[in-house]
Amino acid sequence: MHIDTFGRKIDYLRISITDRCNERCLYCMPEGYQGWSLKPDHLTAGEIIRIVRVAADMGLRKFRLTGGEPLLRPDLVQIVAGMAAIPGVEQIGISTNGTRLAALAKPLREAGLATVNVSLDALDPGLYHQMTGGTLGPVLAGIRTAASAGFDRVKLNCVLMRGMNEGEIWPLVLFAAEHGFPLRLIELMPVTSGGVLTERNFMSSAEAMELLRQRDQLIPQPERHVGFGPAKYYQLRHTGALVGFIGALTNPHFCETCNKLRLTADGKVRPCLADHGEISLRETLRCGDGDTGIRELLQSAVLGKPQEHRFRGAFQPCRPMTAIGG
Ligand code: SAM
Ligand code: SF4
């Protein structure tokens, strides 16, 4: 375990394994994003596994694969299996749009994947398409397969967009309750271009809570930690749903319990999603030396974590979320 300059325990690494995606979420993919036309220099499976080994040796315990869409990577099952075999790796999760989960849930479970977070912004197929550019049917099929594949947990993630999916929050709550999935409602963050986060389309956690209070009673679960993310959980008295709110923009205490580092698909450690600082591991990985250099770079990333994110100012992301790993 590593303690950063502000006393936070850093034991979680989120790894983007690709910046490519088969969806085009309004809030994530910058319009006209051309990053993919470049030849990707993504870390190989072996390089990812090596970094995880060094991180686990340093005391990091929880790992999440993300992207872009991680299920697009053909060697995903091999990456999970390699990570699962490393001593000290306690939990491997994945964040996915679910489009390929029906085919991959079982092999991933067998390879050692413990938890799955599926993005689901709407249950109305037309609205789902409008928000993501994708098709709802395969995502629901993926969620069903994941639910029966024996994972420790399947969670749903929904990004709140005013004027888009506020009418979907209640159907999503009922869906989550019916299947026993925790549902997380995520405040929109400015991770594509500064223009995505406007007052017109931003919906706060407090507003989403208010909408839910019109239907049910929210019972705070201050001790409830579902996974290792920053959500504040509430149990809905009548539906039984467990709903987490990720108030990245409105919760002034959001960063106080931050426990993570991020690794980009092209091998840069990012101490904070909302801070441009990055440390490249790629050259050190490829120079043929031992693991000491990688360890030192990971340690300096821990010490380089800022106290707070910078989303509340006029933050301009210089790389889209797909490239960083949401
Ligand atoms: N493709 C996978 C998925 O959609 O879950 C993994 C990558 S995605 C970047 C990871 C998470 O980031 C998803 O839950 C997505 O909803 C969230 N996300 C993307 N853009 C966001 C934004 N602008 N604000 C808040 N959350 C965002
Ligand atoms: Fe793709 Fe996930 Fe971003 Fe949507 S949120 S565009 S599915 S990476």
Short mmCIF file of N, CA, C and O in Angstrom, two decimals, residues 23-144:
data_model
loop_
_atom_site.label_atom_id
_atom_site.label_comp_id
_atom_site.label_asym_id
_atom_site.label_seq_id
_atom_site.Cartn_x
_atom_site.Cartn_y
_atom_site.Cartn_z
N GLU A 23 -18.80 2.51 -29.55
CA GLU A 23 -19.91 3.42 -29.33
C GLU A 23 -19.38 4.85 -29.41
O GLU A 23 -18.17 5.07 -29.54
N ARG A 24 -20.30 5.79 -29.34
CA ARG A 24 -19.94 7.21 -29.51
C ARG A 24 -20.72 8.01 -28.48
O ARG A 24 -21.60 8.80 -28.87
N CYS A 25 -20.47 7.78 -27.21
CA CYS A 25 -21.30 8.46 -26.20
C CYS A 25 -21.10 9.97 -26.27
O CYS A 25 -19.96 10.44 -26.40
N LEU A 26 -22.20 10.67 -26.18
CA LEU A 26 -22.18 12.14 -26.33
C LEU A 26 -21.20 12.80 -25.37
O LEU A 26 -20.57 13.79 -25.68
N TYR A 27 -21.14 12.20 -24.16
CA TYR A 27 -20.37 12.83 -23.09
C TYR A 27 -18.91 12.37 -23.06
O TYR A 27 -18.12 12.85 -22.27
N CYS A 28 -18.58 11.42 -23.92
CA CYS A 28 -17.24 10.80 -23.81
C CYS A 28 -16.40 10.99 -25.06
O CYS A 28 -15.20 11.21 -24.97
N MET A 29 -17.04 10.87 -26.20
CA MET A 29 -16.27 10.86 -27.44
C MET A 29 -16.30 12.24 -28.09
O MET A 29 -17.37 12.70 -28.48
N PRO A 30 -15.18 12.90 -28.20
CA PRO A 30 -15.22 14.23 -28.82
C PRO A 30 -15.68 14.11 -30.27
O PRO A 30 -15.30 13.17 -30.96
N GLU A 31 -16.50 15.06 -30.69
CA GLU A 31 -16.98 15.03 -32.07
C GLU A 31 -15.78 15.06 -33.02
O GLU A 31 -14.86 15.86 -32.82
N GLY A 32 -15.78 14.18 -33.98
CA GLY A 32 -14.70 14.17 -34.97
C GLY A 32 -13.38 13.65 -34.43
O GLY A 32 -12.33 13.92 -35.00
N TYR A 33 -13.44 12.89 -33.32
CA TYR A 33 -12.18 12.37 -32.72
C TYR A 33 -11.42 11.54 -33.75
O TYR A 33 -11.96 10.62 -34.34
N GLN A 34 -10.16 11.91 -33.94
CA GLN A 34 -9.36 11.26 -34.99
C GLN A 34 -8.24 10.41 -34.43
O GLN A 34 -7.43 9.90 -35.20
N GLY A 35 -8.20 10.31 -33.09
CA GLY A 35 -7.08 9.60 -32.47
C GLY A 35 -6.85 8.23 -33.07
O GLY A 35 -5.73 7.76 -33.19
N TRP A 36 -7.94 7.59 -33.51
CA TRP A 36 -7.80 6.21 -33.97
C TRP A 36 -7.17 6.08 -35.33
O TRP A 36 -6.79 5.00 -35.75
N SER A 37 -7.12 7.19 -36.05
CA SER A 37 -6.53 7.07 -37.38
C SER A 37 -5.02 6.91 -37.26
O SER A 37 -4.35 6.48 -38.19
N LEU A 38 -4.51 7.24 -36.08
CA LEU A 38 -3.07 7.04 -35.85
C LEU A 38 -2.84 5.57 -35.53
O LEU A 38 -3.70 4.90 -34.98
N LYS A 39 -1.66 5.10 -35.85
CA LYS A 39 -1.35 3.71 -35.52
C LYS A 39 -1.20 3.62 -34.00
O LYS A 39 -0.41 4.35 -33.42
N PRO A 40 -1.98 2.78 -33.37
CA PRO A 40 -1.90 2.78 -31.91
C PRO A 40 -0.58 2.19 -31.42
O PRO A 40 -0.06 1.26 -32.02
N ASP A 41 -0.02 2.78 -30.39
CA ASP A 41 1.14 2.18 -29.77
C ASP A 41 0.73 1.77 -28.36
O ASP A 41 1.23 2.28 -27.37
N HIS A 42 -0.25 0.90 -28.30
CA HIS A 42 -0.76 0.44 -27.02
C HIS A 42 0.23 -0.50 -26.37
O HIS A 42 0.99 -1.19 -27.06
N LEU A 43 0.19 -0.53 -25.07
CA LEU A 43 1.02 -1.51 -24.37
C LEU A 43 0.58 -2.91 -24.79
O LEU A 43 -0.61 -3.15 -25.04
N THR A 44 1.51 -3.81 -24.83
CA THR A 44 1.16 -5.20 -25.15
C THR A 44 0.60 -5.86 -23.89
O THR A 44 0.76 -5.34 -22.77
N ALA A 45 0.01 -7.05 -24.09
CA ALA A 45 -0.50 -7.79 -22.94
C ALA A 45 0.63 -8.04 -21.93
O ALA A 45 0.47 -7.84 -20.72
N GLY A 46 1.79 -8.41 -22.44
CA GLY A 46 2.93 -8.71 -21.56
C GLY A 46 3.35 -7.47 -20.77
O GLY A 46 3.70 -7.57 -19.59
N GLU A 47 3.32 -6.31 -21.42
CA GLU A 47 3.73 -5.07 -20.73
C GLU A 47 2.71 -4.70 -19.64
O GLU A 47 3.08 -4.28 -18.54
N ILE A 48 1.42 -4.88 -19.95
CA ILE A 48 0.39 -4.56 -18.95
C ILE A 48 0.56 -5.48 -17.74
O ILE A 48 0.55 -5.04 -16.59
N ILE A 49 0.76 -6.75 -18.02
CA ILE A 49 0.89 -7.73 -16.92
C ILE A 49 2.13 -7.42 -16.08
O ILE A 49 2.11 -7.49 -14.85
N ARG A 50 3.18 -6.99 -16.76
CA ARG A 50 4.42 -6.65 -16.02
C ARG A 50 4.17 -5.45 -15.09
O ARG A 50 4.60 -5.46 -13.93
N ILE A 51 3.50 -4.44 -15.58
CA ILE A 51 3.22 -3.27 -14.74
C ILE A 51 2.35 -3.69 -13.54
O ILE A 51 2.59 -3.26 -12.41
N VAL A 52 1.37 -4.54 -13.80
CA VAL A 52 0.51 -4.99 -12.70
C VAL A 52 1.34 -5.75 -11.66
O VAL A 52 1.15 -5.59 -10.45
N ARG A 53 2.30 -6.53 -12.14
CA ARG A 53 3.14 -7.29 -11.20
C ARG A 53 3.93 -6.33 -10.30
O ARG A 53 3.99 -6.50 -9.09
N VAL A 54 4.49 -5.28 -10.91
CA VAL A 54 5.26 -4.31 -10.12
C VAL A 54 4.32 -3.57 -9.16
O VAL A 54 4.63 -3.39 -7.97
N ALA A 55 3.15 -3.19 -9.67
CA ALA A 55 2.20 -2.45 -8.82
C ALA A 55 1.74 -3.32 -7.65
O ALA A 55 1.64 -2.84 -6.51
N ALA A 56 1.48 -4.59 -7.92
CA ALA A 56 1.03 -5.49 -6.85
C ALA A 56 2.15 -5.69 -5.83
O ALA A 56 1.91 -5.74 -4.62
N ASP A 57 3.37 -5.73 -6.31
CA ASP A 57 4.52 -5.87 -5.41
C ASP A 57 4.66 -4.63 -4.52
O ASP A 57 5.11 -4.72 -3.38
N MET A 58 4.25 -3.47 -5.06
CA MET A 58 4.29 -2.23 -4.27
C MET A 58 3.14 -2.17 -3.28
O MET A 58 3.08 -1.28 -2.44
N GLY A 59 2.15 -3.03 -3.43
CA GLY A 59 1.02 -3.03 -2.49
C GLY A 59 -0.31 -2.62 -3.10
O GLY A 59 -1.31 -2.56 -2.39
N LEU A 60 -0.34 -2.34 -4.41
CA LEU A 60 -1.65 -2.07 -5.01
C LEU A 60 -2.40 -3.39 -5.11
O LEU A 60 -1.80 -4.43 -5.39
N ARG A 61 -3.70 -3.36 -4.82
CA ARG A 61 -4.45 -4.60 -4.68
C ARG A 61 -5.61 -4.76 -5.65
O ARG A 61 -6.08 -5.86 -5.89
N LYS A 62 -6.13 -3.62 -6.13
CA LYS A 62 -7.34 -3.69 -6.95
C LYS A 62 -7.05 -3.10 -8.31
O LYS A 62 -6.40 -2.06 -8.41
N PHE A 63 -7.56 -3.76 -9.31
CA PHE A 63 -7.24 -3.37 -10.68
C PHE A 63 -8.53 -3.38 -11.50
O PHE A 63 -9.37 -4.27 -11.32
N ARG A 64 -8.65 -2.38 -12.37
CA ARG A 64 -9.83 -2.35 -13.25
C ARG A 64 -9.37 -2.09 -14.67
O ARG A 64 -8.58 -1.18 -14.93
N LEU A 65 -9.88 -2.89 -15.58
CA LEU A 65 -9.58 -2.69 -17.01
C LEU A 65 -10.68 -1.84 -17.60
O LEU A 65 -11.87 -2.07 -17.36
N THR A 66 -10.27 -0.86 -18.40
CA THR A 66 -11.24 0.05 -18.96
C THR A 66 -10.71 0.53 -20.30
O THR A 66 -9.85 -0.09 -20.91
N GLY A 67 -11.26 1.64 -20.79
CA GLY A 67 -10.81 2.13 -22.09
C GLY A 67 -11.40 3.51 -22.36
O GLY A 67 -11.66 4.23 -21.40
N GLY A 68 -11.71 3.74 -23.54
CA GLY A 68 -12.19 2.96 -24.65
C GLY A 68 -13.03 1.75 -24.20
O GLY A 68 -13.46 1.67 -23.07
N GLU A 69 -13.24 0.89 -25.14
CA GLU A 69 -14.03 -0.30 -24.81
C GLU A 69 -13.09 -1.50 -24.67
O GLU A 69 -12.60 -2.02 -25.67
N PRO A 70 -12.85 -1.94 -23.44
CA PRO A 70 -11.85 -3.00 -23.23
C PRO A 70 -12.20 -4.32 -23.91
O PRO A 70 -11.31 -5.09 -24.26
N LEU A 71 -13.51 -4.56 -24.12
CA LEU A 71 -13.88 -5.84 -24.73
C LEU A 71 -13.56 -5.90 -26.22
O LEU A 71 -13.71 -6.94 -26.86
N LEU A 72 -13.08 -4.79 -26.78
CA LEU A 72 -12.67 -4.83 -28.18
C LEU A 72 -11.27 -5.42 -28.33
O LEU A 72 -10.85 -5.75 -29.44
N ARG A 73 -10.55 -5.52 -27.23
CA ARG A 73 -9.17 -5.97 -27.36
C ARG A 73 -9.11 -7.49 -27.45
O ARG A 73 -9.58 -8.20 -26.56
N PRO A 74 -8.54 -8.02 -28.55
CA PRO A 74 -8.61 -9.46 -28.78
C PRO A 74 -7.89 -10.28 -27.71
O PRO A 74 -8.25 -11.43 -27.48
N ASP A 75 -6.88 -9.69 -27.05
CA ASP A 75 -6.14 -10.47 -26.06
C ASP A 75 -6.62 -10.19 -24.63
O ASP A 75 -5.90 -10.43 -23.66
N LEU A 76 -7.86 -9.72 -24.50
CA LEU A 76 -8.38 -9.36 -23.17
C LEU A 76 -8.36 -10.53 -22.18
O LEU A 76 -7.94 -10.39 -21.04
N VAL A 77 -8.83 -11.71 -22.65
CA VAL A 77 -8.92 -12.85 -21.72
C VAL A 77 -7.51 -13.23 -21.24
O VAL A 77 -7.29 -13.51 -20.05
N GLN A 78 -6.57 -13.15 -22.15
CA GLN A 78 -5.17 -13.45 -21.81
C GLN A 78 -4.64 -12.43 -20.77
O GLN A 78 -3.94 -12.79 -19.82
N ILE A 79 -5.00 -11.16 -20.95
CA ILE A 79 -4.56 -10.12 -20.00
C ILE A 79 -5.14 -10.41 -18.60
O ILE A 79 -4.42 -10.39 -17.60
N VAL A 80 -6.43 -10.73 -18.56
CA VAL A 80 -7.07 -11.00 -17.26
C VAL A 80 -6.42 -12.22 -16.61
O VAL A 80 -6.09 -12.20 -15.41
N ALA A 81 -6.22 -13.26 -17.39
CA ALA A 81 -5.63 -14.48 -16.81
C ALA A 81 -4.22 -14.20 -16.28
O ALA A 81 -3.85 -14.65 -15.19
N GLY A 82 -3.46 -13.42 -17.02
CA GLY A 82 -2.10 -13.08 -16.59
C GLY A 82 -2.12 -12.27 -15.30
O GLY A 82 -1.30 -12.50 -14.39
N MET A 83 -3.05 -11.34 -15.20
CA MET A 83 -3.14 -10.52 -13.99
C MET A 83 -3.59 -11.36 -12.80
O MET A 83 -3.09 -11.20 -11.68
N ALA A 84 -4.55 -12.26 -13.06
CA ALA A 84 -5.12 -13.04 -11.95
C ALA A 84 -4.08 -13.96 -11.32
O ALA A 84 -4.20 -14.35 -10.16
N ALA A 85 -3.04 -14.29 -12.09
CA ALA A 85 -2.02 -15.21 -11.56
C ALA A 85 -0.97 -14.49 -10.71
O ALA A 85 -0.07 -15.14 -10.15
N ILE A 86 -1.06 -13.17 -10.60
CA ILE A 86 -0.02 -12.42 -9.89
C ILE A 86 -0.33 -12.37 -8.39
O ILE A 86 -1.42 -11.96 -7.99
N PRO A 87 0.62 -12.76 -7.55
CA PRO A 87 0.40 -12.70 -6.11
C PRO A 87 0.13 -11.25 -5.69
O PRO A 87 0.79 -10.33 -6.18
N GLY A 88 -0.85 -11.05 -4.84
CA GLY A 88 -1.16 -9.69 -4.37
C GLY A 88 -2.31 -9.05 -5.12
O GLY A 88 -2.90 -8.10 -4.63
N VAL A 89 -2.63 -9.56 -6.29
CA VAL A 89 -3.78 -9.00 -7.02
C VAL A 89 -5.04 -9.57 -6.37
O VAL A 89 -5.33 -10.76 -6.48
N GLU A 90 -5.78 -8.70 -5.67
CA GLU A 90 -6.94 -9.20 -4.93
C GLU A 90 -8.22 -9.15 -5.74
O GLU A 90 -9.11 -9.96 -5.56
N GLN A 91 -8.32 -8.13 -6.60
CA GLN A 91 -9.58 -8.04 -7.33
C GLN A 91 -9.35 -7.41 -8.71
O GLN A 91 -8.70 -6.37 -8.82
N ILE A 92 -9.90 -8.05 -9.72
CA ILE A 92 -9.84 -7.49 -11.08
C ILE A 92 -11.26 -7.21 -11.53
O ILE A 92 -12.13 -8.09 -11.50
N GLY A 93 -11.49 -5.97 -11.92
CA GLY A 93 -12.80 -5.59 -12.45
C GLY A 93 -12.66 -5.07 -13.86
O GLY A 93 -11.55 -4.84 -14.36
N ILE A 94 -13.80 -4.88 -14.49
CA ILE A 94 -13.78 -4.30 -15.83
C ILE A 94 -14.93 -3.30 -15.96
O ILE A 94 -15.98 -3.48 -15.33
N SER A 95 -14.73 -2.24 -16.71
CA SER A 95 -15.81 -1.32 -17.07
C SER A 95 -16.04 -1.47 -18.55
O SER A 95 -15.10 -1.36 -19.34
N THR A 96 -17.29 -1.69 -18.92
CA THR A 96 -17.59 -2.00 -20.32
C THR A 96 -18.92 -1.39 -20.73
O THR A 96 -19.78 -1.15 -19.89
N ASN A 97 -19.07 -1.17 -22.05
CA ASN A 97 -20.38 -0.75 -22.53
C ASN A 97 -21.30 -1.95 -22.73
O ASN A 97 -22.46 -1.79 -23.08
N GLY A 98 -20.80 -3.14 -22.53
CA GLY A 98 -21.63 -4.34 -22.51
C GLY A 98 -21.95 -4.93 -23.86
O GLY A 98 -22.51 -6.02 -23.95
N THR A 99 -21.57 -4.25 -24.94
CA THR A 99 -22.00 -4.70 -26.27
C THR A 99 -21.45 -6.09 -26.62
O THR A 99 -22.05 -6.79 -27.41
N ARG A 100 -20.30 -6.43 -26.06
CA ARG A 100 -19.71 -7.75 -26.38
C ARG A 100 -19.69 -8.70 -25.19
O ARG A 100 -19.00 -9.72 -25.20
N LEU A 101 -20.44 -8.34 -24.19
CA LEU A 101 -20.37 -9.10 -22.94
C LEU A 101 -21.03 -10.48 -23.07
O LEU A 101 -20.62 -11.43 -22.39
N ALA A 102 -22.04 -10.59 -23.92
CA ALA A 102 -22.75 -11.87 -24.03
C ALA A 102 -21.76 -12.97 -24.41
O ALA A 102 -21.80 -14.08 -23.87
N ALA A 103 -20.84 -12.65 -25.31
CA ALA A 103 -19.88 -13.67 -25.75
C ALA A 103 -18.72 -13.82 -24.77
O ALA A 103 -18.13 -14.89 -24.65
N LEU A 104 -18.40 -12.74 -24.05
CA LEU A 104 -17.14 -12.76 -23.29
C LEU A 104 -17.28 -12.94 -21.78
O LEU A 104 -16.29 -13.18 -21.09
N ALA A 105 -18.50 -12.80 -21.27
CA ALA A 105 -18.65 -12.83 -19.80
C ALA A 105 -18.09 -14.13 -19.21
O ALA A 105 -17.31 -14.10 -18.25
N LYS A 106 -18.45 -15.26 -19.80
CA LYS A 106 -18.04 -16.54 -19.19
C LYS A 106 -16.53 -16.75 -19.29
O LYS A 106 -15.88 -17.07 -18.29
N PRO A 107 -15.93 -16.56 -20.49
CA PRO A 107 -14.46 -16.72 -20.55
C PRO A 107 -13.73 -15.76 -19.60
O PRO A 107 -12.71 -16.13 -19.02
N LEU A 108 -14.27 -14.55 -19.45
CA LEU A 108 -13.61 -13.59 -18.55
C LEU A 108 -13.72 -14.05 -17.10
O LEU A 108 -12.77 -13.93 -16.32
N ARG A 109 -14.88 -14.58 -16.75
CA ARG A 109 -15.05 -15.08 -15.38
C ARG A 109 -14.07 -16.22 -15.12
O ARG A 109 -13.42 -16.28 -14.08
N GLU A 110 -13.98 -17.11 -16.08
CA GLU A 110 -13.08 -18.25 -15.92
C GLU A 110 -11.62 -17.81 -15.83
O GLU A 110 -10.81 -18.43 -15.16
N ALA A 111 -11.31 -16.69 -16.50
CA ALA A 111 -9.92 -16.20 -16.48
C ALA A 111 -9.59 -15.50 -15.16
O ALA A 111 -8.42 -15.23 -14.89
N GLY A 112 -10.62 -15.19 -14.35
CA GLY A 112 -10.34 -14.59 -13.04
C GLY A 112 -10.92 -13.20 -12.84
O GLY A 112 -10.65 -12.55 -11.83
N LEU A 113 -11.75 -12.73 -13.78
CA LEU A 113 -12.39 -11.42 -13.59
C LEU A 113 -13.43 -11.53 -12.47
O LEU A 113 -14.22 -12.48 -12.45
N ALA A 114 -13.39 -10.56 -11.54
CA ALA A 114 -14.29 -10.66 -10.39
C ALA A 114 -15.54 -9.79 -10.54
O ALA A 114 -16.63 -10.19 -10.13
N THR A 115 -15.39 -8.59 -11.08
CA THR A 115 -16.54 -7.68 -11.10
C THR A 115 -16.68 -7.00 -12.46
O THR A 115 -15.69 -6.80 -13.17
N VAL A 116 -17.91 -6.65 -12.78
CA VAL A 116 -18.21 -6.02 -14.07
C VAL A 116 -19.08 -4.80 -13.84
O VAL A 116 -20.11 -4.88 -13.16
N ASN A 117 -18.65 -3.66 -14.40
CA ASN A 117 -19.49 -2.46 -14.40
C ASN A 117 -19.94 -2.22 -15.84
O ASN A 117 -19.11 -2.10 -16.73
N VAL A 118 -21.24 -2.15 -16.03
CA VAL A 118 -21.75 -1.93 -17.39
C VAL A 118 -22.39 -0.55 -17.47
O VAL A 118 -23.21 -0.18 -16.64
N SER A 119 -22.00 0.19 -18.50
CA SER A 119 -22.62 1.50 -18.72
C SER A 119 -24.00 1.30 -19.32
O SER A 119 -24.15 0.59 -20.31
N LEU A 120 -24.98 1.93 -18.70
CA LEU A 120 -26.36 1.83 -19.21
C LEU A 120 -27.04 3.16 -18.90
O LEU A 120 -27.44 3.41 -17.78
N ASP A 121 -27.16 4.00 -19.92
CA ASP A 121 -27.67 5.35 -19.70
C ASP A 121 -29.17 5.46 -19.92
O ASP A 121 -29.79 6.46 -19.54
N ALA A 122 -29.75 4.46 -20.58
CA ALA A 122 -31.18 4.53 -20.87
C ALA A 122 -31.70 3.13 -21.17
O ALA A 122 -30.95 2.28 -21.67
N LEU A 123 -32.98 2.90 -20.87
CA LEU A 123 -33.61 1.62 -21.23
C LEU A 123 -34.51 1.78 -22.44
O LEU A 123 -35.03 0.80 -22.97
N ASP A 124 -34.69 3.01 -22.85
CA ASP A 124 -35.44 3.27 -24.08
C ASP A 124 -34.45 3.11 -25.25
O ASP A 124 -33.43 3.81 -25.30
N PRO A 125 -34.74 2.18 -26.19
CA PRO A 125 -33.75 1.90 -27.24
C PRO A 125 -33.39 3.13 -28.07
O PRO A 125 -32.22 3.32 -28.43
N GLY A 126 -34.38 3.99 -28.35
CA GLY A 126 -34.10 5.17 -29.17
C GLY A 126 -33.19 6.14 -28.43
O GLY A 126 -32.22 6.68 -29.00
N LEU A 127 -33.49 6.34 -27.18
CA LEU A 127 -32.67 7.26 -26.39
C LEU A 127 -31.27 6.68 -26.17
O LEU A 127 -30.26 7.39 -26.20
N TYR A 128 -31.24 5.35 -25.95
CA TYR A 128 -29.93 4.71 -25.78
C TYR A 128 -29.08 4.98 -27.02
O TYR A 128 -27.90 5.35 -26.92
N HIS A 129 -29.70 4.84 -28.17
CA HIS A 129 -28.96 5.06 -29.42
C HIS A 129 -28.54 6.53 -29.53
O HIS A 129 -27.41 6.83 -29.92
N GLN A 130 -29.45 7.40 -29.16
CA GLN A 130 -29.13 8.84 -29.27
C GLN A 130 -27.93 9.20 -28.38
O GLN A 130 -27.07 9.97 -28.76
N MET A 131 -27.88 8.60 -27.20
CA MET A 131 -26.80 8.96 -26.27
C MET A 131 -25.49 8.27 -26.57
O MET A 131 -24.42 8.80 -26.28
N THR A 132 -25.56 7.06 -27.13
CA THR A 132 -24.33 6.26 -27.25
C THR A 132 -23.96 5.92 -28.69
O THR A 132 -22.85 5.45 -28.94
N GLY A 133 -24.92 6.09 -29.60
CA GLY A 133 -24.68 5.66 -30.98
C GLY A 133 -24.82 4.16 -31.13
O GLY A 133 -24.63 3.62 -32.22
N GLY A 134 -25.13 3.45 -30.05
CA GLY A 134 -25.16 1.98 -30.08
C GLY A 134 -26.58 1.42 -30.03
O GLY A 134 -27.56 2.15 -30.05
N THR A 135 -26.65 0.10 -29.92
CA THR A 135 -27.92 -0.63 -29.93
C THR A 135 -28.12 -1.28 -28.57
O THR A 135 -27.22 -1.97 -28.07
N LEU A 136 -29.30 -1.07 -27.99
CA LEU A 136 -29.53 -1.53 -26.62
C LEU A 136 -29.57 -3.06 -26.48
O LEU A 136 -29.08 -3.61 -25.49
N GLY A 137 -30.17 -3.74 -27.48
CA GLY A 137 -30.41 -5.18 -27.35
C GLY A 137 -29.18 -5.98 -26.92
O GLY A 137 -29.23 -6.71 -25.92
N PRO A 138 -28.07 -5.87 -27.63
CA PRO A 138 -26.88 -6.65 -27.24
C PRO A 138 -26.37 -6.30 -25.84
O PRO A 138 -25.81 -7.15 -25.14
N VAL A 139 -26.57 -5.05 -25.44
CA VAL A 139 -26.11 -4.65 -24.10
C VAL A 139 -26.94 -5.37 -23.03
O VAL A 139 -26.40 -5.93 -22.07
N LEU A 140 -28.27 -5.41 -23.24
CA LEU A 140 -29.12 -6.11 -22.27
C LEU A 140 -28.80 -7.61 -22.26
O LEU A 140 -28.77 -8.24 -21.20
N ALA A 141 -28.51 -8.15 -23.44
CA ALA A 141 -28.13 -9.57 -23.51
C ALA A 141 -26.82 -9.79 -22.75
O ALA A 141 -26.66 -10.77 -22.01
N GLY A 142 -25.89 -8.85 -22.89
CA GLY A 142 -24.61 -8.94 -22.19
C GLY A 142 -24.81 -8.88 -20.68
O GLY A 142 -24.18 -9.63 -19.93
N ILE A 143 -25.68 -7.99 -20.24
CA ILE A 143 -25.94 -7.85 -18.81
C ILE A 143 -26.55 -9.16 -18.27
O ILE A 143 -26.16 -9.65 -17.21
N ARG A 144 -27.48 -9.72 -19.02
CA ARG A 144 -28.11 -10.98 -18.59
C ARG A 144 -27.06 -12.08 -18.47
O ARG A 144 -27.03 -12.83 -17.49
#
